[in-house]
Amino acid sequence: MKRLIAEREKARLGGGEKRIEAQHSKGKFTARERIDMLLDEGSFEEYDMFVTHRTSDFELDKELYLSDGVITGHGTIDGRTVYIFSQDFTVLGGSLSETNALKICKIMDQAMKVGAPLIGINDSGGARIQEGVRSLAGYASIFQRNIMASGVIPQISAIFGPCAGGAVYSPALTDFILMSDKTSCMFVTGPKVVKTVTGETISDEDLGGASMHATKSGVTHFVGADEKESILLIRKLLSYLPQNNLEEPPVSVCDDPADRIDENLNTIIPEKPSIPYDVKDIIHSIADNGEFLEVQRQYARNIVIGFVTFNGISTGIVANQPNYLAGCLDINASRKSARFVRFCDAFNIPIVTLVDVPGFLPGSAQEFDGIITNGAKLIFAYGEATVPKITVILRKAYGGAYCVMSSKQLRGDVNYAWPTAEIAVMGPRGAIEVLYNRELKKLSNDEERARFVADNASEYREKFSNPYEAAKYGYIDDIIEPRNTRFRIIRALQTLSTKKDSNPPKKHSTLPL
Ligand code: HXC
């Protein structure tokens, strides 16, 4: 008994007091402190506390630490089981050894058997250099498990320190990445290698800090101001997710009336079609208690994605954002939303799509970078998804972008339009310029041409810039009053809760990656 108490105490000290102090002085918590903050109090059950590495090369046998630089086990968050590993930077820089990888793989295997989410807290110098290929093999074993777990259990990666080299690919294979601002970084090759190979001088933060990944690469889905905020974000995110792909997402208690009407919505769309507005105002208005957990908030801001509840039902939101690039679909927006739609579909989370899209972003930059292949990802994701899909066309649904945004023909279950909806092949000005090309050429000056376009645009607008033409063909199930949107969505979600749909049997699709 005495020995057990002594050994446990030793294990809890990780790499020792000095290194713990160094960790704290960087504004970081230790691996164990992070677990304590994340899990319900007293719920953590640790595995493999007494594991040590098996290497004597480079005199590593003189540096033996109980737990070997990673803390693993399971606990609960809001009473629901999660599996967790947390890398301990105080032990050999949290570097991944053969035994360290075995510990992580053990809890990954168990998370899969139990059907519970996996959370990885990363804070590591990467592969343990002294162990060579054995540590690389350890990473590959983790990757393989990440892949098998994908779409079966939710996988969340928190980055609370360095995450470099091939080590970044385990988080990259998981569903959500969350970085703590200023104290974390992720890159495949660090600043030193970049300098040697390309001559470029760049700091850790600029190359792979949270801010860069939130705005430029889109690699991280969330950024917490510090570790405490990041941990709260993980708990919040999990509240929207089921334990695994065979379960329904949790239904929360809702005190916001399902039939709450918001008169403001009747006038939220500006009179002039070219004036933008913030689609997030609409999301906050219709969601339970105005709460919205936005995903990738700073990346591809022309599309907004995230989680809400409707009368307690966990739901994914995809919404074009007229406030940014007029809500055009471009490569980044397509990839961002396609991935989100596939996540929701994999985990039985219904999708509500709010449409106001003037089309795909034109331009050589987009074409050169493959808007064709990337735009196809979003079409594919929507068309493949079998979860309940509800669409509300708020204003513009032009061209291919109409088809993409969960249209009836991509198996949209309930497709509504506001009276302000404009559903057409293209906007009135562009359409007149194509349709009356010959007549326009005959006109002698810009003024006359502008008048001609304006005169004919009104006829076009009357015919197509409204939802009635689409409703006539049944492509829109109903035209709804904006103020009733919350109630109509909730009723549709309740009706669709028993929906069953499937795809033909196949090994897997050939999604245009
Ligand atoms: C063994 C390591 C280590 C590693 C750090 N340490 N990284 N030990 N293997 N990979 C040890 C250090 O020797 C040191 O030991 C302690 O951890 C803390 O490291 P410091 O350098 O003092 O800390 P800091 O200044 O904060 O710098 C952190 C760091 C730096 C940026 C992570 O340590 C670093 O650059 N490490 C190497 C990163 C790297 O290139 N790794 C390989 C990536 S490739 P003492 O005893 O002094 O406390 C990779 C391949 C994966 O991982 C492949 C997957 C397919």
Coordinates of C-alpha atoms and ligand atoms in Angstrom, one line a residue:
M1 CA 0.0 0.0 0.0
K2 CA 2.8 2.4 1.0
R3 CA 4.5 1.6 -2.3
L4 CA 1.4 2.3 -4.3
I5 CA 0.9 5.7 -2.7
A6 CA 4.6 6.6 -3.2
E7 CA 4.5 5.4 -6.8
R8 CA 1.4 7.3 -7.6
E9 CA 2.8 10.5 -6.1
K10 CA 5.9 10.0 -8.2
A11 CA 3.9 9.5 -11.4
R12 CA 1.9 12.6 -10.7
L13 CA 5.0 14.7 -10.7
G14 CA 5.7 13.8 -14.3
G15 CA 9.1 15.3 -15.3
G16 CA 9.5 17.0 -11.9
E17 CA 8.8 20.2 -10.0
K18 CA 11.2 22.3 -12.1
R19 CA 9.7 21.4 -15.4
I20 CA 6.1 21.8 -14.0
E21 CA 7.2 25.4 -13.0
A22 CA 8.6 26.0 -16.5
Q23 CA 5.3 24.8 -18.0
H24 CA 3.3 27.2 -15.8
S25 CA 5.6 30.0 -16.5
K26 CA 4.7 29.7 -20.2
G27 CA 1.0 30.2 -19.3
K28 CA 0.3 26.5 -19.8
F29 CA -1.3 23.9 -17.5
T30 CA 0.2 20.4 -17.0
A31 CA -1.3 17.3 -18.7
R32 CA -3.0 16.3 -15.5
E33 CA -4.3 19.7 -14.6
R34 CA -5.9 19.9 -18.1
I35 CA -7.7 16.6 -17.6
D36 CA -9.0 17.7 -14.2
M37 CA -10.3 20.9 -15.7
L38 CA -12.0 19.2 -18.6
L39 CA -13.7 16.2 -17.0
D40 CA -16.5 16.1 -14.4
E41 CA -14.9 16.3 -11.0
G42 CA -13.6 13.0 -9.7
S43 CA -14.6 11.1 -12.8
F44 CA -11.1 10.4 -14.3
E45 CA -10.0 6.8 -14.3
E46 CA -6.4 6.6 -15.3
Y47 CA -4.8 3.7 -17.2
D48 CA -1.2 2.7 -17.5
M49 CA 0.2 5.1 -14.9
F50 CA 3.1 2.8 -14.2
V51 CA 4.2 2.4 -17.8
T52 CA 7.8 3.4 -18.6
H53 CA 9.7 3.4 -21.9
R54 CA 12.0 0.5 -22.9
T55 CA 14.9 2.3 -24.5
S56 CA 18.5 2.5 -23.4
D57 CA 20.0 4.2 -26.5
F58 CA 21.4 7.7 -25.9
E59 CA 21.4 6.9 -22.1
L60 CA 17.6 7.2 -22.1
D61 CA 17.5 4.4 -19.4
K62 CA 18.7 7.1 -17.0
E63 CA 15.5 9.1 -17.8
L64 CA 12.7 6.9 -16.7
Y65 CA 9.4 8.6 -15.8
L66 CA 6.2 6.8 -14.7
S67 CA 3.4 7.3 -17.3
D68 CA 6.1 8.0 -20.0
G69 CA 4.9 11.4 -21.0
V70 CA 1.3 10.8 -21.7
I71 CA -1.7 10.5 -19.3
T72 CA -4.5 8.3 -20.6
G73 CA -7.9 7.0 -19.4
H74 CA -11.5 7.9 -19.4
G75 CA -14.0 10.0 -17.5
T76 CA -17.2 11.9 -18.0
I77 CA -18.3 15.3 -19.4
D78 CA -21.8 16.3 -18.3
G79 CA -22.2 12.7 -17.1
R80 CA -21.3 11.1 -20.5
T81 CA -18.2 8.9 -21.0
V82 CA -15.2 10.2 -23.0
Y83 CA -11.8 8.7 -23.5
I84 CA -8.8 11.0 -23.2
F85 CA -5.1 11.3 -23.7
S86 CA -3.1 14.2 -22.6
Q87 CA 0.6 14.6 -23.5
D88 CA 2.9 15.6 -20.7
F89 CA 5.4 18.2 -22.0
T90 CA 7.4 17.9 -18.7
V91 CA 8.5 14.4 -19.6
L92 CA 11.0 14.5 -22.5
G93 CA 9.0 17.3 -24.1
G94 CA 5.9 15.1 -24.3
S95 CA 7.7 13.3 -27.2
L96 CA 6.0 10.2 -28.5
S97 CA 7.7 6.9 -27.7
E98 CA 6.8 3.3 -28.6
T99 CA 5.2 2.8 -25.2
N100 CA 3.6 6.2 -25.2
A101 CA 1.9 5.3 -28.5
L102 CA 0.8 1.9 -27.1
K103 CA -1.0 3.7 -24.3
I104 CA -2.8 6.0 -26.7
C105 CA -3.8 3.1 -29.0
K106 CA -5.1 1.2 -26.0
I107 CA -7.6 3.9 -25.1
M108 CA -8.5 4.5 -28.7
D109 CA -9.4 0.9 -29.1
Q110 CA -11.5 1.0 -26.0
A111 CA -13.2 4.2 -27.0
M112 CA -14.2 2.4 -30.2
K113 CA -15.5 -0.7 -28.4
V114 CA -17.5 1.4 -25.9
G115 CA -18.7 3.9 -28.5
A116 CA -17.5 7.0 -26.7
P117 CA -15.8 10.2 -28.0
L118 CA -12.0 10.5 -28.0
I119 CA -10.3 13.7 -26.9
G120 CA -6.5 14.2 -27.5
I121 CA -4.7 17.0 -25.8
N122 CA -1.5 17.6 -27.8
D123 CA 1.6 19.3 -26.3
S124 CA 4.7 17.5 -27.7
G125 CA 8.0 17.8 -29.4
G126 CA 6.9 15.0 -31.8
A127 CA 8.5 11.7 -32.4
R128 CA 10.9 10.8 -29.5
I129 CA 14.1 11.2 -31.4
Q130 CA 16.1 8.6 -29.4
E131 CA 13.6 5.8 -30.4
G132 CA 13.8 6.4 -34.2
V133 CA 11.6 4.3 -36.3
R134 CA 9.8 2.8 -33.3
S135 CA 8.3 6.2 -32.5
L136 CA 7.4 6.8 -36.1
A137 CA 5.6 3.4 -36.1
G138 CA 3.8 4.6 -33.0
Y139 CA 2.4 7.6 -34.9
A140 CA 1.4 5.5 -37.8
S141 CA -0.5 3.1 -35.4
I142 CA -2.4 6.1 -34.0
F143 CA -3.2 7.4 -37.5
Q144 CA -4.7 4.0 -38.5
R145 CA -6.9 4.2 -35.4
N146 CA -7.9 7.8 -36.2
I147 CA -9.0 6.6 -39.6
M148 CA -11.0 3.6 -38.4
A149 CA -12.7 5.7 -35.7
S150 CA -13.6 8.4 -38.2
G151 CA -17.4 8.6 -38.6
V152 CA -17.8 6.1 -35.7
I153 CA -17.0 8.2 -32.6
P154 CA -16.4 11.9 -32.5
Q155 CA -12.7 12.8 -32.3
I156 CA -11.6 16.1 -30.9
S157 CA -8.0 17.4 -30.8
A158 CA -6.9 20.2 -28.5
I159 CA -3.5 21.8 -29.3
F160 CA -2.1 23.3 -26.2
G161 CA 1.6 23.5 -27.1
P162 CA 3.8 22.5 -30.0
C163 CA 2.6 20.0 -32.6
A164 CA 5.1 19.6 -35.3
G165 CA 6.2 17.4 -38.2
G166 CA 4.1 14.3 -39.0
A167 CA 2.6 14.6 -35.5
V168 CA 0.1 17.2 -36.9
Y169 CA -1.5 14.5 -38.9
S170 CA -3.2 12.7 -36.1
P171 CA -5.2 15.9 -35.2
A172 CA -5.7 16.5 -38.9
L173 CA -7.4 13.1 -39.1
T174 CA -9.9 14.0 -36.3
D175 CA -13.2 15.8 -36.6
F176 CA -12.4 19.1 -34.7
I177 CA -9.2 20.9 -33.9
L178 CA -9.1 23.5 -31.2
M179 CA -6.0 25.7 -30.5
S180 CA -5.2 27.8 -27.5
D181 CA -4.2 31.3 -28.6
K182 CA -0.5 32.2 -28.4
T183 CA 0.6 29.0 -26.6
S184 CA 0.2 26.5 -29.4
C185 CA 1.4 26.0 -32.9
M186 CA 1.1 23.4 -35.6
F187 CA 3.3 23.0 -38.7
V188 CA 4.7 20.2 -40.9
T189 CA 8.1 21.8 -41.0
G190 CA 9.1 24.4 -38.4
P191 CA 10.7 27.8 -38.9
K192 CA 14.3 26.4 -38.8
V193 CA 13.7 24.0 -41.7
V194 CA 11.7 26.6 -43.6
K195 CA 14.7 29.0 -43.3
T196 CA 17.2 26.3 -44.5
V197 CA 15.1 25.1 -47.4
T198 CA 13.5 28.3 -48.7
G199 CA 15.4 31.1 -47.0
E200 CA 12.2 32.5 -45.5
T201 CA 12.4 33.9 -42.0
I202 CA 9.2 33.4 -40.1
S203 CA 8.2 33.0 -36.4
D204 CA 6.5 30.0 -34.9
E205 CA 3.4 32.1 -34.3
D206 CA 3.2 33.4 -37.9
L207 CA 3.9 30.0 -39.4
G208 CA 1.6 27.9 -37.3
G209 CA 0.0 29.9 -34.6
A210 CA -3.7 29.7 -33.7
S211 CA -4.5 33.0 -35.5
M212 CA -2.9 31.9 -38.7
H213 CA -4.7 28.5 -38.7
A214 CA -8.1 30.2 -37.8
T215 CA -7.9 32.7 -40.6
K216 CA -5.7 31.5 -43.4
S217 CA -5.4 27.7 -43.5
G218 CA -8.7 26.8 -41.8
V219 CA -6.9 24.0 -40.0
T220 CA -8.3 24.9 -36.6
H221 CA -12.0 24.9 -36.0
F222 CA -11.9 26.8 -32.7
V223 CA -9.5 29.2 -30.9
G224 CA -9.7 29.7 -27.2
A225 CA -8.2 32.8 -25.7
D226 CA -6.4 30.5 -23.2
E227 CA -6.5 26.9 -22.1
K228 CA -9.4 27.5 -19.7
E229 CA -11.6 28.9 -22.4
S230 CA -10.5 26.2 -24.8
I231 CA -11.6 23.5 -22.3
L232 CA -15.0 25.1 -21.9
L233 CA -15.3 25.1 -25.7
I234 CA -14.7 21.3 -25.8
R235 CA -17.4 20.7 -23.2
K236 CA -19.8 22.9 -25.2
L237 CA -19.0 21.2 -28.5
L238 CA -19.6 17.7 -27.0
S239 CA -23.1 18.9 -25.8
Y240 CA -24.3 18.9 -29.4
L241 CA -22.8 15.5 -30.4
P242 CA -24.0 11.9 -29.9
Q243 CA -21.6 9.4 -28.3
N244 CA -21.2 7.5 -31.6
N245 CA -22.7 7.1 -35.0
L246 CA -25.4 4.6 -33.9
E247 CA -26.8 7.1 -31.3
E248 CA -29.0 10.1 -31.8
P249 CA -27.5 13.4 -30.6
P250 CA -28.6 14.5 -27.1
V251 CA -31.9 16.4 -26.8
S252 CA -31.6 19.2 -24.3
V253 CA -34.3 20.7 -22.1
C254 CA -35.6 23.9 -23.8
D255 CA -37.3 26.8 -22.1
D256 CA -37.5 28.9 -25.3
P257 CA -41.1 28.5 -26.8
A258 CA -41.1 26.5 -30.0
D259 CA -43.7 28.9 -31.5
R260 CA -41.8 32.1 -30.6
I261 CA -42.4 34.6 -33.4
D262 CA -39.8 37.3 -34.3
E263 CA -41.5 40.2 -36.1
N264 CA -38.1 41.7 -36.9
L265 CA -37.5 38.9 -39.4
N266 CA -40.3 40.2 -41.7
T267 CA -38.2 43.2 -42.4
I268 CA -34.6 41.9 -42.0
I269 CA -34.0 41.6 -45.8
P270 CA -33.1 45.0 -47.2
E271 CA -35.3 46.5 -49.9
K272 CA -32.4 46.7 -52.3
P273 CA -31.1 43.2 -53.4
S274 CA -27.5 44.5 -53.4
I275 CA -27.5 45.6 -49.7
P276 CA -25.9 43.0 -47.4
Y277 CA -27.1 42.0 -43.9
D278 CA -25.7 39.6 -41.3
V279 CA -27.1 36.1 -41.6
K280 CA -26.0 35.4 -38.0
D281 CA -28.8 37.8 -36.9
I282 CA -31.2 35.3 -38.4
I283 CA -29.5 32.3 -36.8
H284 CA -29.6 33.9 -33.4
S285 CA -33.2 34.9 -33.8
I286 CA -34.4 31.4 -34.7
A287 CA -32.2 29.2 -32.5
D288 CA -33.1 28.2 -28.9
N289 CA -32.2 31.2 -26.6
G290 CA -30.2 32.8 -29.5
E291 CA -27.3 30.4 -28.8
F292 CA -25.0 29.4 -31.7
L293 CA -21.7 27.6 -31.5
E294 CA -19.9 28.8 -34.6
V295 CA -17.3 26.5 -36.2
Q296 CA -14.4 28.0 -38.2
R297 CA -15.7 31.5 -37.4
Q298 CA -12.8 33.4 -39.0
Y299 CA -12.2 31.2 -42.0
A300 CA -14.1 31.5 -45.3
R301 CA -16.5 34.0 -43.7
N302 CA -18.8 33.9 -46.8
I303 CA -20.3 30.8 -45.3
V304 CA -21.3 30.3 -41.7
I305 CA -21.4 26.9 -40.1
G306 CA -22.1 25.7 -36.6
F307 CA -24.4 24.1 -34.1
V308 CA -27.6 25.2 -32.5
T309 CA -30.6 23.5 -30.9
F310 CA -34.2 23.8 -32.0
N311 CA -36.5 23.0 -29.2
G312 CA -33.6 21.1 -27.8
I313 CA -32.8 19.2 -31.0
S314 CA -29.1 19.4 -31.9
T315 CA -28.9 20.8 -35.4
G316 CA -26.1 21.8 -37.8
I317 CA -26.5 25.2 -39.5
V318 CA -25.1 26.1 -42.9
A319 CA -25.8 29.6 -44.0
N320 CA -24.5 31.9 -46.8
Q321 CA -23.2 35.2 -45.4
P322 CA -24.2 38.2 -47.5
N323 CA -22.0 40.4 -45.3
Y324 CA -18.9 38.8 -46.7
L325 CA -18.1 38.5 -50.5
A326 CA -21.9 38.9 -51.0
G327 CA -22.2 35.3 -49.7
C328 CA -20.6 33.8 -52.9
L329 CA -19.5 30.2 -52.9
D330 CA -15.7 29.9 -53.4
I331 CA -13.2 27.1 -52.9
N332 CA -12.7 27.6 -49.2
A333 CA -16.4 28.1 -48.4
S334 CA -17.2 24.9 -50.4
R335 CA -14.6 22.8 -48.6
K336 CA -15.5 24.2 -45.2
S337 CA -19.2 23.6 -45.5
A338 CA -18.9 20.2 -47.3
R339 CA -16.8 18.8 -44.4
F340 CA -19.3 20.1 -41.9
V341 CA -22.3 18.6 -43.8
R342 CA -20.5 15.2 -43.9
F343 CA -19.7 15.4 -40.2
C344 CA -23.4 16.1 -39.3
D345 CA -24.5 13.3 -41.6
A346 CA -22.1 10.8 -40.1
F347 CA -23.4 11.6 -36.6
N348 CA -27.1 11.8 -37.3
I349 CA -27.3 15.6 -36.8
P350 CA -30.0 17.2 -39.0
I351 CA -29.0 20.1 -41.2
V352 CA -30.7 23.4 -41.6
T353 CA -29.5 25.4 -44.6
L354 CA -30.2 29.2 -45.0
V355 CA -29.7 30.3 -48.5
D356 CA -28.7 33.7 -49.9
V357 CA -26.1 33.1 -52.6
P358 CA -25.5 35.0 -55.8
G359 CA -23.5 32.2 -57.3
F360 CA -20.0 30.9 -57.4
L361 CA -17.2 33.5 -57.1
P362 CA -16.0 34.2 -60.6
G363 CA -12.4 34.7 -61.6
S364 CA -9.2 33.1 -62.8
A365 CA -7.8 32.6 -59.3
Q366 CA -10.8 30.4 -58.4
E367 CA -10.7 28.5 -61.7
F368 CA -6.9 27.9 -61.5
D369 CA -7.2 26.5 -58.0
G370 CA -10.0 24.2 -58.9
I371 CA -13.4 25.7 -58.0
I372 CA -14.9 22.9 -60.2
T373 CA -13.5 20.1 -58.1
N374 CA -14.0 21.9 -54.8
G375 CA -17.5 23.2 -55.4
A376 CA -18.4 19.6 -56.3
K377 CA -17.5 18.5 -52.8
L378 CA -20.4 20.5 -51.4
I379 CA -22.8 19.1 -54.0
F380 CA -21.6 15.7 -53.1
A381 CA -21.9 16.2 -49.4
Y382 CA -25.5 17.4 -49.6
G383 CA -26.6 14.8 -52.1
E384 CA -25.0 12.0 -50.1
A385 CA -26.4 13.1 -46.7
T386 CA -29.4 11.1 -45.4
V387 CA -30.1 13.1 -42.2
P388 CA -33.1 15.4 -42.2
K389 CA -32.3 18.4 -44.4
I390 CA -34.4 21.6 -44.2
T391 CA -33.7 24.5 -46.5
V392 CA -34.9 28.1 -46.2
I393 CA -34.2 30.4 -49.2
L394 CA -34.0 33.8 -47.7
R395 CA -33.1 35.8 -50.8
K396 CA -30.9 34.9 -53.7
A397 CA -30.6 31.3 -55.0
Y398 CA -28.9 31.8 -58.3
G399 CA -27.5 29.4 -60.8
G400 CA -25.5 26.3 -59.8
A401 CA -25.5 27.7 -56.2
Y402 CA -29.3 27.1 -56.1
C403 CA -28.7 23.4 -56.9
V404 CA -25.8 23.1 -54.4
M405 CA -27.5 24.6 -51.3
S406 CA -29.6 21.6 -50.3
S407 CA -32.1 21.9 -53.1
K408 CA -35.1 19.6 -53.5
Q409 CA -33.3 17.7 -56.2
L410 CA -30.4 17.0 -53.8
R411 CA -32.9 15.2 -51.5
G412 CA -33.8 18.3 -49.5
D413 CA -36.6 17.1 -47.3
V414 CA -38.4 20.3 -46.6
N415 CA -37.6 23.3 -48.7
Y416 CA -39.1 26.7 -47.7
A417 CA -38.7 30.1 -49.2
W418 CA -39.3 33.5 -47.8
P419 CA -41.4 35.9 -50.0
T420 CA -38.1 37.8 -50.6
A421 CA -36.6 34.7 -52.3
E422 CA -35.2 35.2 -55.9
I423 CA -34.7 31.8 -57.6
A424 CA -33.2 32.1 -61.1
V425 CA -30.4 31.0 -63.3
M426 CA -28.7 34.4 -62.7
G427 CA -29.4 37.9 -61.5
P428 CA -31.6 40.3 -63.6
R429 CA -28.7 42.4 -64.9
G430 CA -26.6 39.5 -66.1
A431 CA -29.6 37.8 -67.6
I432 CA -30.7 40.8 -69.7
E433 CA -27.2 41.3 -70.9
V434 CA -27.2 37.7 -72.2
L435 CA -30.8 37.6 -73.5
Y436 CA -30.7 40.9 -75.3
N437 CA -27.1 40.9 -76.4
R438 CA -28.0 41.8 -80.0
E439 CA -30.3 44.7 -79.1
L440 CA -27.8 46.1 -76.6
K441 CA -25.1 46.2 -79.3
K442 CA -27.3 48.4 -81.5
L443 CA -27.6 51.1 -78.8
S444 CA -25.1 53.9 -79.1
N445 CA -24.2 54.9 -75.5
D446 CA -24.0 53.5 -72.0
E447 CA -26.9 55.6 -70.8
E448 CA -29.2 54.0 -73.3
R449 CA -27.9 50.6 -72.6
A450 CA -28.5 51.1 -68.8
R451 CA -32.0 52.3 -69.4
F452 CA -32.7 49.3 -71.7
V453 CA -31.4 46.9 -69.0
A454 CA -33.4 48.5 -66.3
D455 CA -36.6 48.4 -68.4
N456 CA -36.3 44.8 -69.2
A457 CA -35.0 43.7 -65.8
S458 CA -38.3 44.5 -64.2
E459 CA -40.1 42.0 -66.5
Y460 CA -37.4 39.4 -65.7
R461 CA -37.6 40.2 -62.0
E462 CA -41.4 39.7 -62.1
K463 CA -41.0 36.4 -63.7
F464 CA -38.0 34.9 -61.8
S465 CA -37.0 37.1 -58.9
N466 CA -39.6 35.6 -56.5
P467 CA -40.3 32.2 -55.1
Y468 CA -43.6 31.6 -56.9
E469 CA -42.1 30.1 -60.1
A470 CA -40.2 27.5 -58.1
A471 CA -43.2 26.9 -55.8
K472 CA -45.3 26.3 -58.9
Y473 CA -43.1 23.3 -59.8
G474 CA -43.0 22.0 -56.2
Y475 CA -39.3 22.7 -55.9
I476 CA -40.3 24.8 -52.9
D477 CA -42.7 23.1 -50.5
D478 CA -44.1 26.3 -49.0
I479 CA -43.5 30.0 -49.0
I480 CA -43.4 31.0 -45.3
E481 CA -43.6 34.3 -43.4
P482 CA -40.1 35.0 -42.1
R483 CA -41.4 35.7 -38.5
N484 CA -42.6 32.1 -38.3
T485 CA -39.3 30.5 -39.4
R486 CA -38.3 29.1 -36.0
F487 CA -41.7 27.4 -35.6
R488 CA -41.7 26.0 -39.1
I489 CA -38.2 24.6 -38.7
I490 CA -39.0 23.0 -35.4
R491 CA -42.2 21.4 -36.8
A492 CA -40.3 20.1 -39.8
L493 CA -37.5 18.7 -37.5
Q494 CA -40.0 16.9 -35.3
T495 CA -41.8 15.4 -38.3
L496 CA -38.5 14.3 -39.9
S497 CA -37.2 12.7 -36.7
T498 CA -38.3 9.3 -37.9
K499 CA -36.9 9.8 -41.5
K500 CA -35.2 6.9 -43.1
D501 CA -33.1 7.2 -46.2
S502 CA -30.1 5.3 -47.5
N503 CA -27.5 5.2 -50.3
P504 CA -26.8 2.2 -52.5
P505 CA -24.4 -0.3 -51.0
K506 CA -20.8 0.4 -52.0
K507 CA -17.3 0.1 -50.6
H508 CA -17.1 3.9 -50.4
S509 CA -17.9 6.7 -52.8
T510 CA -15.3 8.4 -55.0
L511 CA -16.0 11.9 -53.5
P512 CA -14.0 14.4 -55.6
L513 CA -11.2 15.0 -53.1
Ligands
HXC1 C1 13.0 13.7 -27.4 C2 12.5 15.9 -26.9 C3 11.9 16.1 -28.2 C4 11.8 14.9 -29.0 C5 11.8 17.9 -27.1 N1 12.5 17.1 -26.3 N2 11.5 17.3 -28.2 N3 13.1 14.7 -26.6 N4 12.4 13.8 -28.6 N5 11.2 15.0 -30.2 C6 13.0 17.3 -25.0 C7 14.1 18.3 -25.0 O1 15.3 17.7 -25.2 C8 14.0 18.9 -23.6 O2 14.6 18.0 -22.7 C9 12.6 18.9 -23.3 O3 12.0 18.0 -24.2 C10 11.9 20.2 -23.5 O4 12.3 20.7 -24.8 P1 12.9 22.2 -25.0 O5 13.5 22.2 -26.4 O6 13.8 22.6 -23.8 O7 11.6 23.1 -24.9 P2 11.2 24.3 -25.8 O8 12.3 25.3 -25.8 O9 9.9 24.8 -25.3 O10 11.0 23.8 -27.3 C11 10.0 22.9 -27.6 C12 10.1 22.3 -29.0 C13 11.6 21.8 -29.2 C14 9.8 23.5 -30.0 C15 9.1 21.2 -29.2 O11 11.9 20.9 -28.2 C16 11.8 21.1 -30.5 O12 11.9 21.7 -31.6 N6 11.8 19.8 -30.5 C17 12.0 19.0 -31.6 C18 10.8 19.0 -32.5 C19 10.9 18.1 -33.7 O13 11.5 18.5 -34.7 N7 10.4 16.9 -33.5 C20 10.3 15.9 -34.5 C21 9.2 16.3 -35.4 S1 9.0 15.1 -36.7 P3 15.2 18.5 -21.3 O14 15.8 17.2 -20.7 O15 16.2 19.5 -21.6 O16 14.1 19.0 -20.5 C22 7.9 14.1 -36.0 C23 7.7 13.0 -36.9 C24 6.3 12.4 -36.7 O17 7.5 14.2 -35.0 C25 6.2 11.4 -37.8 C26 4.8 10.9 -37.8 C27 4.6 10.2 -39.1

